[in-house]
PDB file of C-alpha atoms and ligand atoms in Angstrom:
ATOM      1  CA  UNK A  26     -40.041 137.245 -48.156  1.00 47.00           C
ATOM      2  CA  UNK A  27     -40.309 134.859 -45.190  1.00 49.00           C
ATOM      3  CA  UNK A  28     -36.953 133.486 -44.081  1.00 68.00           C
ATOM      4  CA  UNK A  29     -38.302 131.374 -41.221  1.00 76.00           C
ATOM      5  CA  UNK A  30     -36.021 128.389 -40.477  1.00 87.00           C
ATOM      6  CA  UNK A  31     -37.308 124.916 -41.332  1.00 94.00           C
ATOM      7  CA  UNK A  32     -39.088 122.842 -38.693  1.00 97.00           C
ATOM      8  CA  UNK A  33     -38.218 119.184 -38.503  1.00 98.00           C
ATOM      9  CA  UNK A  34     -41.353 117.072 -38.884  1.00 98.00           C
ATOM     10  CA  UNK A  35     -39.620 113.736 -38.368  1.00 98.00           C
ATOM     11  CA  UNK A  36     -36.096 112.368 -38.392  1.00 98.00           C
ATOM     12  CA  UNK A  37     -34.197 109.110 -37.995  1.00 98.00           C
ATOM     13  CA  UNK A  38     -30.631 107.835 -37.904  1.00 97.00           C
ATOM     14  CA  UNK A  39     -29.814 105.239 -40.527  1.00 96.00           C
ATOM     15  CA  UNK A  40     -26.574 103.401 -41.468  1.00 93.00           C
ATOM     16  CA  UNK A  41     -26.012 106.261 -43.984  1.00 94.00           C
ATOM     17  CA  UNK A  42     -26.564 109.106 -41.492  1.00 95.00           C
ATOM     18  CA  UNK A  43     -29.508 111.313 -40.581  1.00 97.00           C
ATOM     19  CA  UNK A  44     -32.648 111.371 -42.662  1.00 98.00           C
ATOM     20  CA  UNK A  45     -35.270 114.052 -42.013  1.00 98.00           C
ATOM     21  CA  UNK A  46     -38.391 115.659 -43.417  1.00 98.00           C
ATOM     22  CA  UNK A  47     -38.668 119.380 -42.724  1.00 98.00           C
ATOM     23  CA  UNK A  48     -41.062 122.135 -43.649  1.00 97.00           C
ATOM     24  CA  UNK A  49     -40.871 125.911 -43.862  1.00 96.00           C
ATOM     25  CA  UNK A  50     -43.180 128.681 -45.029  1.00 95.00           C
ATOM     26  CA  UNK A  51     -43.088 129.374 -48.786  1.00 93.00           C
ATOM     27  CA  UNK A  52     -40.877 132.461 -49.357  1.00 90.00           C
ATOM     28  CA  UNK A  53     -43.665 134.086 -51.426  1.00 90.00           C
ATOM     29  CA  UNK A  54     -45.597 134.643 -48.204  1.00 90.00           C
ATOM     30  CA  UNK A  55     -48.662 132.812 -49.568  1.00 93.00           C
ATOM     31  CA  UNK A  56     -48.957 130.715 -46.436  1.00 91.00           C
ATOM     32  CA  UNK A  57     -48.235 127.500 -48.276  1.00 94.00           C
ATOM     33  CA  UNK A  58     -45.416 125.222 -47.135  1.00 96.00           C
ATOM     34  CA  UNK A  59     -42.151 124.094 -48.668  1.00 97.00           C
ATOM     35  CA  UNK A  60     -41.041 120.550 -47.759  1.00 97.00           C
ATOM     36  CA  UNK A  61     -37.373 119.592 -47.483  1.00 98.00           C
ATOM     37  CA  UNK A  62     -35.662 116.243 -47.448  1.00 98.00           C
ATOM     38  CA  UNK A  63     -32.322 115.571 -45.684  1.00 98.00           C
ATOM     39  CA  UNK A  64     -30.541 112.324 -46.509  1.00 96.00           C
ATOM     40  CA  UNK A  65     -27.177 111.077 -45.221  1.00 94.00           C
ATOM     41  CA  UNK A  66     -27.116 114.242 -43.031  1.00 95.00           C
ATOM     42  CA  UNK A  67     -27.199 116.657 -45.933  1.00 94.00           C
ATOM     43  CA  UNK A  68     -29.924 118.693 -47.635  1.00 95.00           C
ATOM     44  CA  UNK A  69     -31.072 116.626 -50.624  1.00 96.00           C
ATOM     45  CA  UNK A  70     -33.959 118.594 -52.126  1.00 96.00           C
ATOM     46  CA  UNK A  71     -37.043 120.684 -51.435  1.00 96.00           C
ATOM     47  CA  UNK A  72     -40.429 121.191 -53.055  1.00 97.00           C
ATOM     48  CA  UNK A  73     -39.761 124.828 -54.100  1.00 94.00           C
ATOM     49  CA  UNK A  74     -38.664 123.983 -57.657  1.00 95.00           C
ATOM     50  CA  UNK A  75     -39.208 120.407 -58.750  1.00 97.00           C
ATOM     51  CA  UNK A  76     -38.911 121.067 -62.477  1.00 98.00           C
ATOM     52  CA  UNK A  77     -35.872 118.855 -62.998  1.00 98.00           C
ATOM     53  CA  UNK A  78     -37.412 115.960 -61.032  1.00 98.00           C
ATOM     54  CA  UNK A  79     -40.472 116.296 -63.292  1.00 98.00           C
ATOM     55  CA  UNK A  80     -38.281 116.633 -66.404  1.00 98.00           C
ATOM     56  CA  UNK A  81     -36.632 113.287 -65.636  1.00 98.00           C
ATOM     57  CA  UNK A  82     -40.084 111.742 -66.117  1.00 98.00           C
ATOM     58  CA  UNK A  83     -41.333 113.951 -68.954  1.00 98.00           C
ATOM     59  CA  UNK A  84     -38.210 113.698 -71.172  1.00 98.00           C
ATOM     60  CA  UNK A  85     -38.211 109.905 -70.763  1.00 98.00           C
ATOM     61  CA  UNK A  86     -41.961 109.503 -71.379  1.00 98.00           C
ATOM     62  CA  UNK A  87     -41.664 111.613 -74.521  1.00 98.00           C
ATOM     63  CA  UNK A  88     -39.054 109.237 -75.973  1.00 97.00           C
ATOM     64  CA  UNK A  89     -40.842 106.003 -75.157  1.00 96.00           C
ATOM     65  CA  UNK A  90     -43.745 104.720 -77.281  1.00 94.00           C
ATOM     66  CA  UNK A  91     -45.372 102.462 -74.715  1.00 97.00           C
ATOM     67  CA  UNK A  92     -44.208 103.259 -71.173  1.00 98.00           C
ATOM     68  CA  UNK A  93     -46.444 100.748 -69.378  1.00 98.00           C
ATOM     69  CA  UNK A  94     -44.022  99.532 -66.691  1.00 98.00           C
ATOM     70  CA  UNK A  95     -41.760 102.038 -64.945  1.00 99.00           C
ATOM     71  CA  UNK A  96     -39.025 101.698 -62.317  1.00 99.00           C
ATOM     72  CA  UNK A  97     -38.091 104.773 -60.290  1.00 99.00           C
ATOM     73  CA  UNK A  98     -34.891 104.533 -58.242  1.00 98.00           C
ATOM     74  CA  UNK A  99     -35.052 106.974 -55.301  1.00 98.00           C
ATOM     75  CA  UNK A 100     -38.417 108.119 -53.890  1.00 98.00           C
ATOM     76  CA  UNK A 101     -37.188 111.471 -52.545  1.00 98.00           C
ATOM     77  CA  UNK A 102     -40.254 113.675 -52.084  1.00 98.00           C
ATOM     78  CA  UNK A 103     -42.134 111.760 -54.810  1.00 98.00           C
ATOM     79  CA  UNK A 104     -42.161 114.367 -57.586  1.00 98.00           C
ATOM     80  CA  UNK A 105     -40.674 112.198 -60.379  1.00 98.00           C
ATOM     81  CA  UNK A 106     -43.113 109.393 -59.604  1.00 98.00           C
ATOM     82  CA  UNK A 107     -46.045 111.784 -59.429  1.00 98.00           C
ATOM     83  CA  UNK A 108     -45.175 113.139 -62.878  1.00 98.00           C
ATOM     84  CA  UNK A 109     -44.935 109.574 -64.238  1.00 98.00           C
ATOM     85  CA  UNK A 110     -48.397 108.781 -62.902  1.00 98.00           C
ATOM     86  CA  UNK A 111     -49.942 111.712 -64.793  1.00 98.00           C
ATOM     87  CA  UNK A 112     -49.247 109.781 -68.022  1.00 98.00           C
ATOM     88  CA  UNK A 113     -52.177 107.440 -68.521  1.00 98.00           C
ATOM     89  CA  UNK A 114     -50.131 105.067 -70.662  1.00 98.00           C
ATOM     90  CA  UNK A 115     -48.297 104.053 -67.483  1.00 98.00           C
ATOM     91  CA  UNK A 116     -49.929 100.993 -65.901  1.00 98.00           C
ATOM     92  CA  UNK A 117     -47.562 100.359 -63.002  1.00 98.00           C
ATOM     93  CA  UNK A 118     -44.669 102.090 -61.245  1.00 98.00           C
ATOM     94  CA  UNK A 119     -42.187 100.268 -58.980  1.00 99.00           C
ATOM     95  CA  UNK A 120     -40.373 102.732 -56.709  1.00 99.00           C
ATOM     96  CA  UNK A 121     -37.256 101.483 -54.907  1.00 98.00           C
ATOM     97  CA  UNK A 122     -36.101 103.573 -51.943  1.00 98.00           C
ATOM     98  CA  UNK A 123     -33.137 102.701 -49.730  1.00 98.00           C
ATOM     99  CA  UNK A 124     -34.403 104.530 -46.637  1.00 98.00           C
ATOM    100  CA  UNK A 125     -37.032 102.415 -44.892  1.00 98.00           C
ATOM    101  CA  UNK A 126     -38.001 105.381 -42.694  1.00 98.00           C
ATOM    102  CA  UNK A 127     -38.801 107.501 -45.750  1.00 98.00           C
ATOM    103  CA  UNK A 128     -40.996 104.724 -47.138  1.00 98.00           C
ATOM    104  CA  UNK A 129     -42.858 104.663 -43.797  1.00 98.00           C
ATOM    105  CA  UNK A 130     -43.269 108.460 -43.718  1.00 98.00           C
ATOM    106  CA  UNK A 131     -44.602 108.302 -47.295  1.00 98.00           C
ATOM    107  CA  UNK A 132     -47.198 105.717 -46.294  1.00 98.00           C
ATOM    108  CA  UNK A 133     -48.204 108.016 -43.413  1.00 98.00           C
ATOM    109  CA  UNK A 134     -48.527 110.910 -45.857  1.00 97.00           C
ATOM    110  CA  UNK A 135     -46.149 113.197 -43.941  1.00 97.00           C
ATOM    111  CA  UNK A 136     -45.560 115.313 -47.068  1.00 96.00           C
ATOM    112  CA  UNK A 137     -48.345 115.811 -49.631  1.00 95.00           C
ATOM    113  CA  UNK A 138     -46.769 114.330 -52.790  1.00 97.00           C
ATOM    114  CA  UNK A 139     -45.231 111.475 -50.799  1.00 98.00           C
ATOM    115  CA  UNK A 140     -48.680 110.471 -49.539  1.00 97.00           C
ATOM    116  CA  UNK A 141     -50.259 110.684 -53.003  1.00 98.00           C
ATOM    117  CA  UNK A 142     -47.576 108.477 -54.497  1.00 98.00           C
ATOM    118  CA  UNK A 143     -47.298 105.871 -51.730  1.00 98.00           C
ATOM    119  CA  UNK A 144     -51.062 105.311 -51.647  1.00 97.00           C
ATOM    120  CA  UNK A 145     -51.583 105.330 -55.407  1.00 98.00           C
ATOM    121  CA  UNK A 146     -53.147 102.147 -56.833  1.00 98.00           C
ATOM    122  CA  UNK A 147     -50.660 102.024 -59.754  1.00 98.00           C
ATOM    123  CA  UNK A 148     -47.600 102.296 -57.437  1.00 98.00           C
ATOM    124  CA  UNK A 149     -45.615  99.737 -55.415  1.00 98.00           C
ATOM    125  CA  UNK A 150     -43.045 101.248 -53.097  1.00 98.00           C
ATOM    126  CA  UNK A 151     -40.195  98.863 -52.176  1.00 98.00           C
ATOM    127  CA  UNK A 152     -37.738  99.518 -49.362  1.00 98.00           C
ATOM    128  CA  UNK A 153     -34.269  98.551 -50.559  1.00 98.00           C
ATOM    129  CA  UNK A 154     -31.169  99.382 -52.555  1.00 98.00           C
ATOM    130  CA  UNK A 155     -31.873  99.800 -56.261  1.00 98.00           C
ATOM    131  CA  UNK A 156     -28.356  98.538 -57.211  1.00 98.00           C
ATOM    132  CA  UNK A 157     -29.143  94.780 -56.957  1.00 98.00           C
ATOM    133  CA  UNK A 158     -32.547  95.388 -58.570  1.00 98.00           C
ATOM    134  CA  UNK A 159     -30.736  96.827 -61.583  1.00 98.00           C
ATOM    135  CA  UNK A 160     -28.475  93.776 -61.722  1.00 97.00           C
ATOM    136  CA  UNK A 161     -31.548  91.481 -61.677  1.00 97.00           C
ATOM    137  CA  UNK A 162     -30.552  90.124 -58.266  1.00 97.00           C
ATOM    138  CA  UNK A 163     -33.402  91.489 -56.118  1.00 98.00           C
ATOM    139  CA  UNK A 164     -37.089  92.247 -56.402  1.00 98.00           C
ATOM    140  CA  UNK A 165     -38.955  93.928 -58.028  1.00 98.00           C
ATOM    141  CA  UNK A 166     -38.254  92.125 -61.248  1.00 98.00           C
ATOM    142  CA  UNK A 167     -37.986  93.813 -64.674  1.00 97.00           C
ATOM    143  CA  UNK A 168     -37.911  94.445 -67.492  1.00 98.00           C
ATOM    144  CA  UNK A 169     -39.354  97.943 -67.425  1.00 98.00           C
ATOM    145  CA  UNK A 170     -40.127 100.317 -70.296  1.00 98.00           C
ATOM    146  CA  UNK A 171     -38.635 103.178 -68.337  1.00 98.00           C
ATOM    147  CA  UNK A 172     -35.903 103.015 -65.700  1.00 98.00           C
ATOM    148  CA  UNK A 173     -35.521 106.415 -64.003  1.00 98.00           C
ATOM    149  CA  UNK A 174     -32.641 106.913 -61.573  1.00 98.00           C
ATOM    150  CA  UNK A 175     -32.411 109.854 -59.207  1.00 98.00           C
ATOM    151  CA  UNK A 176     -30.568 108.406 -56.218  1.00 97.00           C
ATOM    152  CA  UNK A 177     -27.630 110.769 -55.983  1.00 95.00           C
ATOM    153  CA  UNK A 178     -26.133 113.981 -57.336  1.00 95.00           C
ATOM    154  CA  UNK A 179     -24.170 112.105 -60.001  1.00 96.00           C
ATOM    155  CA  UNK A 180     -20.906 110.121 -60.022  1.00 96.00           C
ATOM    156  CA  UNK A 181     -18.722 113.265 -59.660  1.00 96.00           C
ATOM    157  CA  UNK A 182     -20.522 114.506 -56.516  1.00 94.00           C
ATOM    158  CA  UNK A 183     -21.871 111.568 -54.502  1.00 95.00           C
ATOM    159  CA  UNK A 184     -23.888 111.886 -51.288  1.00 92.00           C
ATOM    160  CA  UNK A 185     -23.665 108.108 -50.688  1.00 92.00           C
ATOM    161  CA  UNK A 186     -20.213 106.764 -51.545  1.00 91.00           C
ATOM    162  CA  UNK A 187     -21.909 103.374 -51.917  1.00 92.00           C
ATOM    163  CA  UNK A 188     -23.762 104.630 -54.988  1.00 95.00           C
ATOM    164  CA  UNK A 189     -20.518 104.874 -57.001  1.00 95.00           C
ATOM    165  CA  UNK A 190     -21.081 101.330 -58.237  1.00 95.00           C
ATOM    166  CA  UNK A 191     -24.375 102.348 -59.858  1.00 97.00           C
ATOM    167  CA  UNK A 192     -22.526 104.433 -62.468  1.00 97.00           C
ATOM    168  CA  UNK A 193     -19.807 101.943 -63.515  1.00 96.00           C
ATOM    169  CA  UNK A 194     -19.920 100.716 -67.148  1.00 96.00           C
ATOM    170  CA  UNK A 195     -20.829  97.209 -65.974  1.00 97.00           C
ATOM    171  CA  UNK A 196     -23.682  98.489 -63.813  1.00 97.00           C
ATOM    172  CA  UNK A 197     -24.983 100.687 -66.636  1.00 98.00           C
ATOM    173  CA  UNK A 198     -24.915  97.739 -69.040  1.00 98.00           C
ATOM    174  CA  UNK A 199     -26.787  95.605 -66.523  1.00 98.00           C
ATOM    175  CA  UNK A 200     -29.344  98.374 -65.968  1.00 98.00           C
ATOM    176  CA  UNK A 201     -29.928  98.592 -69.719  1.00 98.00           C
ATOM    177  CA  UNK A 202     -30.584  94.840 -69.746  1.00 98.00           C
ATOM    178  CA  UNK A 203     -33.560  95.672 -67.494  1.00 98.00           C
ATOM    179  CA  UNK A 204     -34.989  98.041 -70.115  1.00 98.00           C
ATOM    180  CA  UNK A 205     -37.482  96.651 -72.647  1.00 98.00           C
ATOM    181  CA  UNK A 206     -36.868  97.116 -76.399  1.00 96.00           C
ATOM    182  CA  UNK A 207     -38.008 100.643 -77.269  1.00 97.00           C
ATOM    183  CA  UNK A 208     -37.623 101.722 -73.626  1.00 98.00           C
ATOM    184  CA  UNK A 209     -35.360 104.309 -71.968  1.00 98.00           C
ATOM    185  CA  UNK A 210     -32.878 104.448 -69.120  1.00 98.00           C
ATOM    186  CA  UNK A 211     -32.705 107.977 -67.692  1.00 98.00           C
ATOM    187  CA  UNK A 212     -30.320 109.290 -65.042  1.00 98.00           C
ATOM    188  CA  UNK A 213     -30.613 112.637 -63.248  1.00 98.00           C
ATOM    189  CA  UNK A 214     -27.482 114.566 -62.229  1.00 98.00           C
ATOM    190  CA  UNK A 215     -26.917 117.831 -60.371  1.00 97.00           C
ATOM    191  CA  UNK A 216     -24.240 118.859 -62.893  1.00 98.00           C
ATOM    192  CA  UNK A 217     -22.864 117.723 -66.249  1.00 98.00           C
ATOM    193  CA  UNK A 218     -21.199 114.320 -66.094  1.00 98.00           C
ATOM    194  CA  UNK A 219     -18.909 113.848 -69.150  1.00 98.00           C
ATOM    195  CA  UNK A 220     -17.620 110.449 -67.971  1.00 97.00           C
ATOM    196  CA  UNK A 221     -21.119 109.133 -67.496  1.00 98.00           C
ATOM    197  CA  UNK A 222     -22.081 110.362 -70.950  1.00 98.00           C
ATOM    198  CA  UNK A 223     -19.025 108.615 -72.422  1.00 98.00           C
ATOM    199  CA  UNK A 224     -19.856 105.397 -70.580  1.00 98.00           C
ATOM    200  CA  UNK A 225     -23.466 105.406 -71.860  1.00 98.00           C
ATOM    201  CA  UNK A 226     -22.752 106.286 -75.520  1.00 98.00           C
ATOM    202  CA  UNK A 227     -21.513 102.801 -76.561  1.00 97.00           C
ATOM    203  CA  UNK A 228     -24.534 101.197 -74.889  1.00 97.00           C
ATOM    204  CA  UNK A 229     -27.292 102.801 -76.949  1.00 97.00           C
ATOM    205  CA  UNK A 230     -28.652 106.042 -78.416  1.00 98.00           C
ATOM    206  CA  UNK A 231     -27.704 108.529 -75.741  1.00 98.00           C
ATOM    207  CA  UNK A 232     -28.661 112.163 -75.208  1.00 98.00           C
ATOM    208  CA  UNK A 233     -27.580 114.745 -72.644  1.00 98.00           C
ATOM    209  CA  UNK A 234     -30.373 117.183 -71.746  1.00 98.00           C
ATOM    210  CA  UNK A 235     -29.283 120.301 -69.830  1.00 98.00           C
ATOM    211  CA  UNK A 236     -31.737 122.067 -67.532  1.00 98.00           C
ATOM    212  CA  UNK A 237     -31.129 125.533 -66.107  1.00 97.00           C
ATOM    213  CA  UNK A 238     -32.771 126.397 -62.819  1.00 96.00           C
ATOM    214  CA  UNK A 239     -32.666 129.769 -61.023  1.00 93.00           C
ATOM    215  CA  UNK A 240     -32.041 129.304 -57.338  1.00 88.00           C
ATOM    216  CA  UNK A 241     -31.160 131.943 -54.738  1.00 85.00           C
ATOM    217  CA  UNK A 242     -30.075 134.370 -57.466  1.00 90.00           C
ATOM    218  CA  UNK A 243     -27.839 131.794 -59.251  1.00 95.00           C
ATOM    219  CA  UNK A 244     -28.362 129.754 -62.371  1.00 96.00           C
ATOM    220  CA  UNK A 245     -27.695 126.078 -61.758  1.00 96.00           C
ATOM    221  CA  UNK A 246     -27.334 123.625 -64.669  1.00 98.00           C
ATOM    222  CA  UNK A 247     -28.647 120.141 -64.011  1.00 98.00           C
ATOM    223  CA  UNK A 248     -28.361 117.291 -66.528  1.00 98.00           C
ATOM    224  CA  UNK A 249     -30.344 114.273 -67.655  1.00 98.00           C
ATOM    225  CA  UNK A 250     -28.731 111.292 -69.438  1.00 98.00           C
ATOM    226  CA  UNK A 251     -31.154 109.307 -71.565  1.00 98.00           C
ATOM    227  CA  UNK A 252     -30.176 106.060 -73.267  1.00 98.00           C
ATOM    228  CA  UNK A 253     -32.303 103.844 -75.497  1.00 97.00           C
ATOM    229  CA  UNK A 254     -30.724 100.407 -75.951  1.00 94.00           C
TER     230      UNK A 254
HETATM  231  C1  SAM B 317     -32.852 113.411 -54.544  1.00 86.76           C
HETATM  232  S1  SAM B 317     -33.853 112.163 -53.934  1.00 86.76           S
HETATM  233  C2  SAM B 317     -34.891 111.760 -55.308  1.00 86.76           C
HETATM  234  C3  SAM B 317     -35.861 112.848 -55.659  1.00 86.76           C
HETATM  235  C4  SAM B 317     -37.027 112.366 -56.510  1.00 86.76           C
HETATM  236  N1  SAM B 317     -36.642 112.285 -57.898  1.00 86.76           N
HETATM  237  C5  SAM B 317     -38.203 113.288 -56.367  1.00 86.76           C
HETATM  238  O1  SAM B 317     -38.816 113.610 -57.395  1.00 86.76           O
HETATM  239  O2  SAM B 317     -38.587 113.682 -55.248  1.00 86.76           O
HETATM  240  C6  SAM B 317     -32.795 110.761 -53.869  1.00 86.76           C
HETATM  241  C7  SAM B 317     -33.459 109.579 -53.169  1.00 86.76           C
HETATM  242  O3  SAM B 317     -32.730 108.371 -53.479  1.00 86.76           O
HETATM  243  C8  SAM B 317     -32.629 107.591 -52.305  1.00 86.76           C
HETATM  244  N2  SAM B 317     -31.469 106.675 -52.520  1.00 86.76           N
HETATM  245  C9  SAM B 317     -30.153 106.957 -52.398  1.00 86.76           C
HETATM  246  N3  SAM B 317     -29.429 105.904 -52.772  1.00 86.76           N
HETATM  247  C10 SAM B 317     -30.294 104.913 -53.108  1.00 86.76           C
HETATM  248  C11 SAM B 317     -30.109 103.582 -53.579  1.00 86.76           C
HETATM  249  N4  SAM B 317     -28.907 103.050 -53.772  1.00 86.76           N
HETATM  250  N5  SAM B 317     -31.223 102.830 -53.819  1.00 86.76           N
HETATM  251  C12 SAM B 317     -32.475 103.366 -53.632  1.00 86.76           C
HETATM  252  N6  SAM B 317     -32.674 104.622 -53.192  1.00 86.76           N
HETATM  253  C13 SAM B 317     -31.632 105.400 -52.953  1.00 86.76           C
HETATM  254  C14 SAM B 317     -32.463 108.616 -51.205  1.00 86.76           C
HETATM  255  O4  SAM B 317     -32.742 108.086 -49.941  1.00 86.76           O
HETATM  256  C15 SAM B 317     -33.477 109.677 -51.657  1.00 86.76           C
HETATM  257  O5  SAM B 317     -34.751 109.393 -51.172  1.00 86.76           O
END
């Protein structure tokens, strides 16, 4: 077990606080590296277990007959987008990421999956807030067959207070207007979100998928909310 502290590869100060990419040795001692992302001054995720980021893509792809156009809100370390790209039915992915610095670091390939995604011929990475995109008030322009949102921990535990508006009933209805017939809106959360589930249910066929992950000796339950209009 290697408990070496993370090294900061690059960092920046944004209107939302510090953003940083860090790396540390994999705790299995294999010599490989674990990458970490800090946003708004707090640890957001690492590359140690990305099963729920992948599940956001896989569960949505499995429910959608023809997922040709995909929108991903929140680049993070790129794992959701990378999983989407493995599905050959997908012709194009728009990724919208609020942190311009992270978009730049992705283009420079400062973490492996980030580089793969940002340079991929079927991907366009857009620097901006996904909220106006979901209201049809900013580019890129929908509709999309899949709209995947992983921008925050969920409405009950926000990192960015400004993201609260993304989860309001009006915003969810507008987001579903950006989803093609037969498509899926999917939202990742770090915990169960009963109010979000209740807000989505009147808007279409809605499922809550619970995902257990073992982390540092604890079982954490993440949740996905999938709605088909
Ligand atoms: C937890 S990470 C996403 C992880 C990603 N699913 C992955 O597989 O690596 C959340 C990302 O959303 C971005 N973000 C937060 N609020 C946003 C917003 N309103 N619009 C676009 N991106 C946002 C953050 O900067 C961060 O990169």
